[in-house]
Structures are given as structure tokens and as C-alpha cells.
Amino acid sequence: MLVPERDKGVRSIRIPKVLFQAFIFMSVIFGLLLGVLCYDYLKILKQVYENKHLSLENRQLKEQIQLFHMKINSLTDDIERIKTFEKKLRIITGFSGKKESAPNSSEEDSAKSENERIPNSLDSPDDYDLNKEDTVKVNIFNNFKEMKTDAKYLELKDLYEQKIATNFGLITGYAFTKEWNELTKQSFALASDFAEFDYKYSKVKSHIKELEVAIHELDQYLLDRESFLKATPTLLPARGWITSYYGPRMSHYSKRVKMHEGLDIGANTGTPVIAPADGVVVAAGEKPGFGLYVQIDHGYGIETLFAHNSKLLTKKGTVLKRGDAIAKVGNTGLSTGPHLHYEVRVNGTPVDPLYYILD
């Protein structure tokens, strides 16, 4: 209804019921559409915020990966220094890692120094030489240069790309869709970083394991070396005068030249006889010709024998240390006077005891 200002008549307008209902319906539809658009707009705003957050997170993640790479490179330098130190120790101690035979009586072995003798139980696959260009750093970084074409690296990269694609809901075809937008490209670029880190980590871990084995071999060698030195008969077993040396001589009983297989040390009866090295008594008793005697097994094929004693101070099975008293000088058996007959045998063959005596 329209009411004019002054005297004009009132006018009325009638709106059809259908139009009114249509207007109400359209208003409801418009309200619903507006609500849906507002909801979508809010979701878009939230997604934009999340994308910004993920972009920042990816940037921080890349920085962290770079930090990990720097730490691995630093660890590689440390491994190189340890490897060099380990090689120097091998050279200083004379351990090349090659198997060598135990001492024997040949002239060739007698020309070798004691430092060159290592137990025949040692074995190592390679000879260490500081002049070789096979340091850890060279090996690792050569592998890193070839990393992009290495099958292991490519396999790791494919696995990480599959994992990232699964997180995005891309089961197949991600080789093409990963280039569609910048965010997706950034996400898939992390696969290369992850693969590179895993690749470097596996290489460093492998070298650490090899270095651990090498250090263990050196440790075992030094322990065995210490045991070998303790088992080497370096002491003169009795204080006195050497009256007869190793080698052929005229026998006092047969009156013909015979091989004298040891040293005769002249001393007063009762003079202490000591073990010249660590070992185990394998025989202690009386034997024709030797009289009262003691036989010691020092290991590594080395045995010593002490004959013509007046008294035994040990028995079979006794574990001895260098310097332990084992008997007293006497004149038992086939002897022309108080003395100690001292033999050194290597793998059952008598050798010159003076080859070992250091005092």
C-alpha cells in the first residue's frame, strides 16, 4: 500500500503469492550459497596458512638436512684421522697384517730382527701402507661424486618419492604430477636430500665398521705380541760361565765328534736355575743322560730343557713366569762336573740358545 504526502489517493499494490514464495525461496537459496562460499573461503584461508607453515617447515627441514651433511663430513674427517693413526700404529709395531712364520734356526731367520717376528696365528687380508691413496676420506668422497648414478642412491630416492607420493595420496603417476606446482616440487625435492643423507650415512657406517675390525686386529696383534715376547727365552737360566757352546764338539764319553745341542753353564752346585720366559712345565723328573731335568713349553713351538740338576723346584703342569726358580744346578746324569745343560728347541729342533739370550 502506497500513501502519498498530501491529498492524493492511497494506492495499493498486490504481490502475487507465487512471487512472494519465490522470493522467500530465492532468499533461502542465496543464504545457503553465501554460507557455503564463506565456509570455502575460510577453508582456503586455513589452507593458505597451512601451506605457509609447511613451506617454513620444509625450509627448516632442508637446513637441518644440510646440518646433518656437515656433521657427516666432519665425522668423515675424524674417521680419516683415526684410520691414519691406526696405520701408523701398524707400521710402528711392525704389524703389516701378513702371516709370518715362528722363529727357526735357519741363517735367514737369524738375520731378522726380533721386531720382524710375529706369531703365525695372525692373519689379515691386506698390507697397510701410508703411501697408498686409499684413505677413508678419498674413498668416501669418490663414492659421493658418483652418488647420483649409484644404484643404491637411486633406489633410496625412489623409495622416498613413493613415500612422499603416498602422503599426498598419489599412488601412481606422481612422476608427472610432482612438477605441477611449486609446493609439490619442493616436497618431492626432499626425496633427494633424504636419499643423499641415508647414502652418506651408510657409507660412513660401513667405513666405521671396517675401521673397528682393523683396530680389533691391531689390538689382538699387540696382545699376542706381548704374549709372544713374554714367551721368548731371553734370560740366561743360571749365573755362571759358559763352558761349552752349541755346535759339534768332542764327546767326553764316546771320544768322537758329536753335536752339542745346547749350552753348558758351569756353576756351583745349588746355584738357582730360573725360567727364561713364561711357560708351562711339561716334564720334570729323571732321564738317562740328563739326570734330573725340567722341560718347559713356552708356546709358539718354543721349548726349553734344563739337565744335570741337583734338585727340582717345580713339577709337571706348573705355570711359570719369567724368572721363577725351577731347579738347582747339579752334577746328575752323564756329567763331568757341576753345570747346567740348557737347550732351546723350536718345533722340536734344537737351536742355538745364544740366539735368544739378551742378558
XYZ file of C-alpha atoms in Angstrom:
359
model
C 0.000 0.000 0.000
C 1.329 3.448 -1.030
C 0.233 6.517 0.955
C 1.023 9.866 -0.776
C 2.167 13.028 1.059
C -0.810 15.184 0.504
C -4.367 14.736 -0.650
C -3.744 12.209 -3.299
C -5.478 8.984 -3.029
C -3.971 5.927 -1.472
C -2.714 3.345 -3.882
C -2.374 -0.311 -3.186
C -0.221 -2.882 -4.970
C -0.898 -6.569 -4.742
C 2.008 -9.081 -4.983
C 1.029 -12.494 -6.166
C 1.528 -15.226 -3.618
C 3.672 -17.213 -6.040
C 6.140 -14.344 -6.439
C 6.327 -13.870 -2.692
C 7.047 -17.556 -2.131
C 9.604 -17.482 -4.949
C 11.302 -14.509 -3.297
C 11.467 -16.330 0.013
C 12.832 -19.443 -1.700
C 15.479 -17.491 -3.566
C 16.493 -15.723 -0.370
C 16.997 -19.072 1.362
C 18.997 -20.405 -1.595
C 21.121 -17.249 -1.635
C 21.737 -17.566 2.100
C 22.828 -21.176 1.696
C 25.157 -20.305 -1.188
C 26.595 -17.438 0.802
C 27.191 -19.768 3.731
C 28.890 -22.345 1.502
C 31.090 -19.684 -0.085
C 32.038 -18.289 3.302
C 32.882 -21.822 4.522
C 35.006 -22.499 1.439
C 36.721 -19.146 1.825
C 37.582 -19.910 5.437
C 38.921 -23.323 4.379
C 41.041 -21.662 1.697
C 42.415 -19.199 4.243
C 43.228 -22.100 6.556
C 44.892 -23.988 3.693
C 46.957 -20.921 2.803
C 48.087 -20.697 6.422
C 48.953 -24.396 6.452
C 50.859 -24.021 3.172
C 52.872 -21.166 4.658
C 53.544 -23.286 7.719
C 54.581 -26.279 5.591
C 56.800 -24.077 3.439
C 58.545 -22.773 6.554
C 58.781 -26.294 7.923
C 60.293 -27.557 4.653
C 62.838 -24.745 4.727
C 63.808 -25.628 8.291
C 63.948 -29.302 7.364
C 66.317 -28.577 4.477
C 68.534 -26.537 6.778
C 68.571 -29.424 9.245
C 69.489 -31.884 6.489
C 72.342 -29.596 5.440
C 73.486 -29.547 9.073
C 73.393 -33.356 9.113
C 75.513 -33.423 5.953
C 78.053 -31.096 7.580
C 78.200 -33.355 10.635
C 78.716 -36.420 8.444
C 81.540 -34.644 6.612
C 83.099 -33.757 9.956
C 82.715 -37.370 11.074
C 84.416 -38.462 7.863
C 87.412 -36.274 8.690
C 87.572 -37.829 12.164
C 87.487 -41.323 10.648
C 90.306 -40.373 8.295
C 92.489 -39.221 11.205
C 91.755 -42.408 13.166
C 92.488 -44.529 10.103
C 95.813 -42.758 9.574
C 96.673 -43.223 13.253
C 95.776 -46.914 13.014
C 98.075 -47.331 10.005
C 100.917 -45.559 11.798
C 100.470 -47.903 14.760
C 100.706 -50.899 12.441
C 103.937 -49.560 10.952
C 105.411 -48.674 14.359
C 104.573 -52.083 15.811
C 105.733 -53.897 12.678
C 102.326 -55.483 12.079
C 101.679 -55.464 8.350
C 98.786 -57.901 8.588
C 100.596 -60.662 6.680
C 101.135 -64.079 8.127
C 104.716 -64.844 9.115
C 106.322 -67.985 10.478
C 107.589 -68.506 14.011
C 111.352 -68.237 14.740
C 113.559 -71.075 13.495
C 117.212 -71.940 13.336
C 117.952 -71.061 9.710
C 120.519 -68.396 8.850
C 117.891 -66.374 7.031
C 115.680 -66.151 10.114
C 118.648 -65.425 12.352
C 119.314 -62.307 10.274
C 115.852 -60.987 11.010
C 115.338 -58.710 13.972
C 113.028 -59.734 16.752
C 110.590 -56.979 15.792
C 110.004 -58.680 12.453
C 108.855 -61.925 14.075
C 105.116 -62.220 14.557
C 103.135 -65.257 15.667
C 101.856 -67.467 12.898
C 98.332 -67.237 14.298
C 97.884 -63.738 12.896
C 96.283 -63.140 9.572
C 94.928 -60.023 7.862
C 93.693 -59.527 4.295
C 95.805 -56.564 3.252
C 99.096 -54.780 3.781
C 98.790 -51.293 5.206
C 100.936 -48.595 3.663
C 100.631 -44.865 4.311
C 101.801 -44.176 0.751
C 98.720 -45.841 -0.701
C 95.959 -43.478 -1.812
C 93.273 -45.470 -0.079
C 92.457 -43.276 2.901
C 88.914 -43.167 4.178
C 88.317 -39.620 3.015
C 89.349 -40.368 -0.577
C 87.218 -43.496 -0.735
C 84.117 -41.865 0.734
C 84.214 -38.692 -1.351
C 84.916 -40.565 -4.545
C 81.733 -42.506 -3.832
C 79.843 -39.248 -3.177
C 80.913 -37.839 -6.547
C 79.481 -40.891 -8.231
C 76.458 -40.936 -5.956
C 73.958 -39.592 -8.498
C 74.462 -42.650 -10.676
C 74.889 -45.168 -7.878
C 72.197 -47.860 -7.862
C 71.904 -47.715 -4.059
C 71.276 -43.963 -4.107
C 68.713 -44.224 -6.918
C 66.905 -46.990 -5.030
C 66.743 -44.870 -1.859
C 65.488 -41.881 -3.842
C 62.681 -43.931 -5.449
C 61.617 -45.265 -2.048
C 61.407 -41.752 -0.567
C 59.484 -40.439 -3.579
C 56.985 -43.280 -3.181
C 56.586 -42.439 0.497
C 56.028 -38.728 -0.212
C 53.574 -39.551 -3.010
C 51.626 -41.811 -0.653
C 51.353 -38.963 1.863
C 49.862 -36.788 -0.899
C 47.529 -39.561 -1.998
C 49.357 -40.043 -5.277
C 49.642 -43.774 -5.756
C 50.538 -43.767 -9.462
C 51.509 -41.156 -11.983
C 53.336 -38.942 -9.498
C 56.347 -38.787 -11.824
C 54.356 -36.228 -13.865
C 52.115 -34.622 -11.246
C 55.028 -33.801 -8.913
C 56.004 -30.977 -11.329
C 52.555 -29.336 -11.432
C 53.045 -26.796 -8.647
C 55.865 -25.320 -6.634
C 54.845 -26.813 -3.279
C 54.705 -30.325 -4.683
C 58.075 -29.834 -6.348
C 59.567 -28.689 -3.030
C 58.148 -31.709 -1.240
C 59.476 -34.180 -3.779
C 62.865 -32.397 -3.782
C 63.255 -33.608 -0.201
C 63.465 -37.172 -1.524
C 66.902 -36.406 -2.981
C 68.066 -34.881 0.305
C 66.787 -37.835 2.334
C 68.373 -40.341 -0.058
C 71.694 -38.483 -0.032
C 71.749 -38.416 3.765
C 70.952 -42.140 4.024
C 73.535 -42.921 1.352
C 76.283 -40.990 3.135
C 75.289 -42.432 6.484
C 75.505 -45.996 5.155
C 78.951 -45.295 3.658
C 80.283 -43.753 6.853
C 78.826 -46.594 8.921
C 80.478 -49.117 6.608
C 83.864 -47.440 6.994
C 83.450 -47.243 10.764
C 82.758 -50.975 10.822
C 85.867 -51.683 8.735
C 87.924 -49.428 10.990
C 86.585 -51.196 14.069
C 87.673 -54.553 12.620
C 91.128 -53.153 11.792
C 91.565 -51.711 15.294
C 90.430 -55.032 16.776
C 93.030 -56.874 14.659
C 95.725 -54.481 15.853
C 94.629 -54.901 19.460
C 94.702 -58.677 19.120
C 98.115 -58.471 17.489
C 99.509 -56.324 20.304
C 98.091 -58.702 22.919
C 99.529 -61.701 21.089
C 102.772 -59.825 20.539
C 103.046 -59.156 24.276
C 102.350 -62.818 24.975
C 104.932 -63.838 22.344
C 107.621 -61.589 23.846
C 106.908 -62.951 27.315
C 107.267 -66.477 25.907
C 110.642 -65.783 24.241
C 113.525 -67.283 26.358
C 115.724 -64.174 26.618
C 117.383 -64.850 30.008
C 120.431 -66.961 30.829
C 118.836 -69.517 33.172
C 121.756 -69.686 35.655
C 124.581 -67.427 36.777
C 127.925 -68.889 35.796
C 130.335 -69.369 32.920
C 129.547 -70.862 29.545
C 131.938 -73.801 29.331
C 130.613 -75.320 26.104
C 128.685 -73.740 23.242
C 126.089 -75.029 20.800
C 127.610 -76.998 17.915
C 129.776 -80.020 17.135
C 132.346 -80.988 19.799
C 134.389 -83.947 21.003
C 132.295 -86.125 23.318
C 133.894 -86.823 26.711
C 132.425 -90.344 26.739
C 132.398 -91.604 23.138
C 135.645 -89.822 22.210
C 134.222 -88.760 18.858
C 132.712 -85.586 17.446
C 129.036 -85.196 18.289
C 126.517 -82.398 18.046
C 126.165 -80.488 21.301
C 122.559 -79.303 21.184
C 122.713 -76.647 23.894
C 124.860 -74.559 26.225
C 126.780 -75.824 29.245
C 126.794 -73.239 32.039
C 129.373 -74.013 34.728
C 128.232 -73.059 38.235
C 128.445 -74.231 41.836
C 126.080 -76.984 42.932
C 122.917 -75.417 44.310
C 123.014 -72.331 42.062
C 119.369 -71.398 41.262
C 118.048 -72.223 37.793
C 115.286 -69.854 36.596
C 112.708 -69.960 33.810
C 113.970 -67.772 30.926
C 110.410 -66.957 29.827
C 106.744 -67.602 30.617
C 105.584 -71.152 30.016
C 104.194 -74.423 31.356
C 106.248 -77.308 32.741
C 105.639 -80.333 30.508
C 108.200 -82.647 32.129
C 110.023 -82.718 35.465
C 111.888 -85.808 36.649
C 114.857 -88.018 35.880
C 116.065 -89.169 32.453
C 119.086 -91.245 31.422
C 121.964 -88.986 30.422
C 120.140 -85.814 31.540
C 119.786 -86.777 35.198
C 117.281 -84.545 36.953
C 115.779 -82.346 34.245
C 112.940 -79.881 33.575
C 111.265 -79.193 30.217
C 109.127 -76.054 29.643
C 106.706 -75.353 26.812
C 106.606 -71.586 26.068
C 104.101 -71.761 23.233
C 104.609 -70.749 19.586
C 106.544 -74.012 19.131
C 109.343 -72.994 21.545
C 110.525 -75.328 24.343
C 113.475 -75.182 26.744
C 115.243 -78.030 28.582
C 117.408 -77.916 31.737
C 119.510 -81.002 32.630
C 122.004 -82.320 35.280
C 120.209 -80.546 38.157
C 120.785 -81.469 41.781
C 117.225 -80.612 42.847
C 113.915 -79.830 41.133
C 111.774 -76.973 42.460
C 108.784 -77.445 40.158
C 106.576 -80.175 38.784
C 104.680 -81.057 35.629
C 101.773 -78.757 34.879
C 103.135 -75.738 36.768
C 102.517 -72.381 35.070
C 105.697 -70.298 35.213
C 106.579 -66.656 34.821
C 109.928 -65.404 33.559
C 112.412 -65.532 36.459
C 110.645 -68.219 38.533
C 113.051 -70.721 40.165
C 112.653 -74.212 38.694
C 115.749 -76.186 39.862
C 119.265 -76.054 41.270
C 122.491 -76.680 39.381
C 123.948 -80.137 39.943
C 126.015 -82.989 38.514
C 123.442 -85.720 37.828
C 123.343 -87.911 34.699
C 126.250 -88.022 32.260
C 128.132 -85.038 33.608
C 131.821 -84.307 34.187
C 131.182 -81.660 36.825
C 128.567 -79.277 38.268
C 126.927 -77.420 35.409
C 123.584 -76.765 33.718
C 122.900 -78.154 30.257
C 120.455 -75.698 28.627
C 118.642 -76.332 25.328
C 116.176 -74.321 23.234
C 114.002 -76.235 20.764
C 111.778 -74.747 18.059
C 109.160 -77.167 16.751
C 111.221 -79.987 18.251
C 114.520 -78.957 16.597
C 117.398 -77.785 18.860
C 118.681 -74.278 18.055
C 121.448 -72.110 19.468
C 120.206 -70.641 22.788
C 122.503 -67.616 22.354
C 120.246 -66.502 19.517
C 117.617 -65.609 22.138
C 119.666 -64.606 25.191
C 119.692 -60.833 25.774
C 121.199 -60.512 29.251
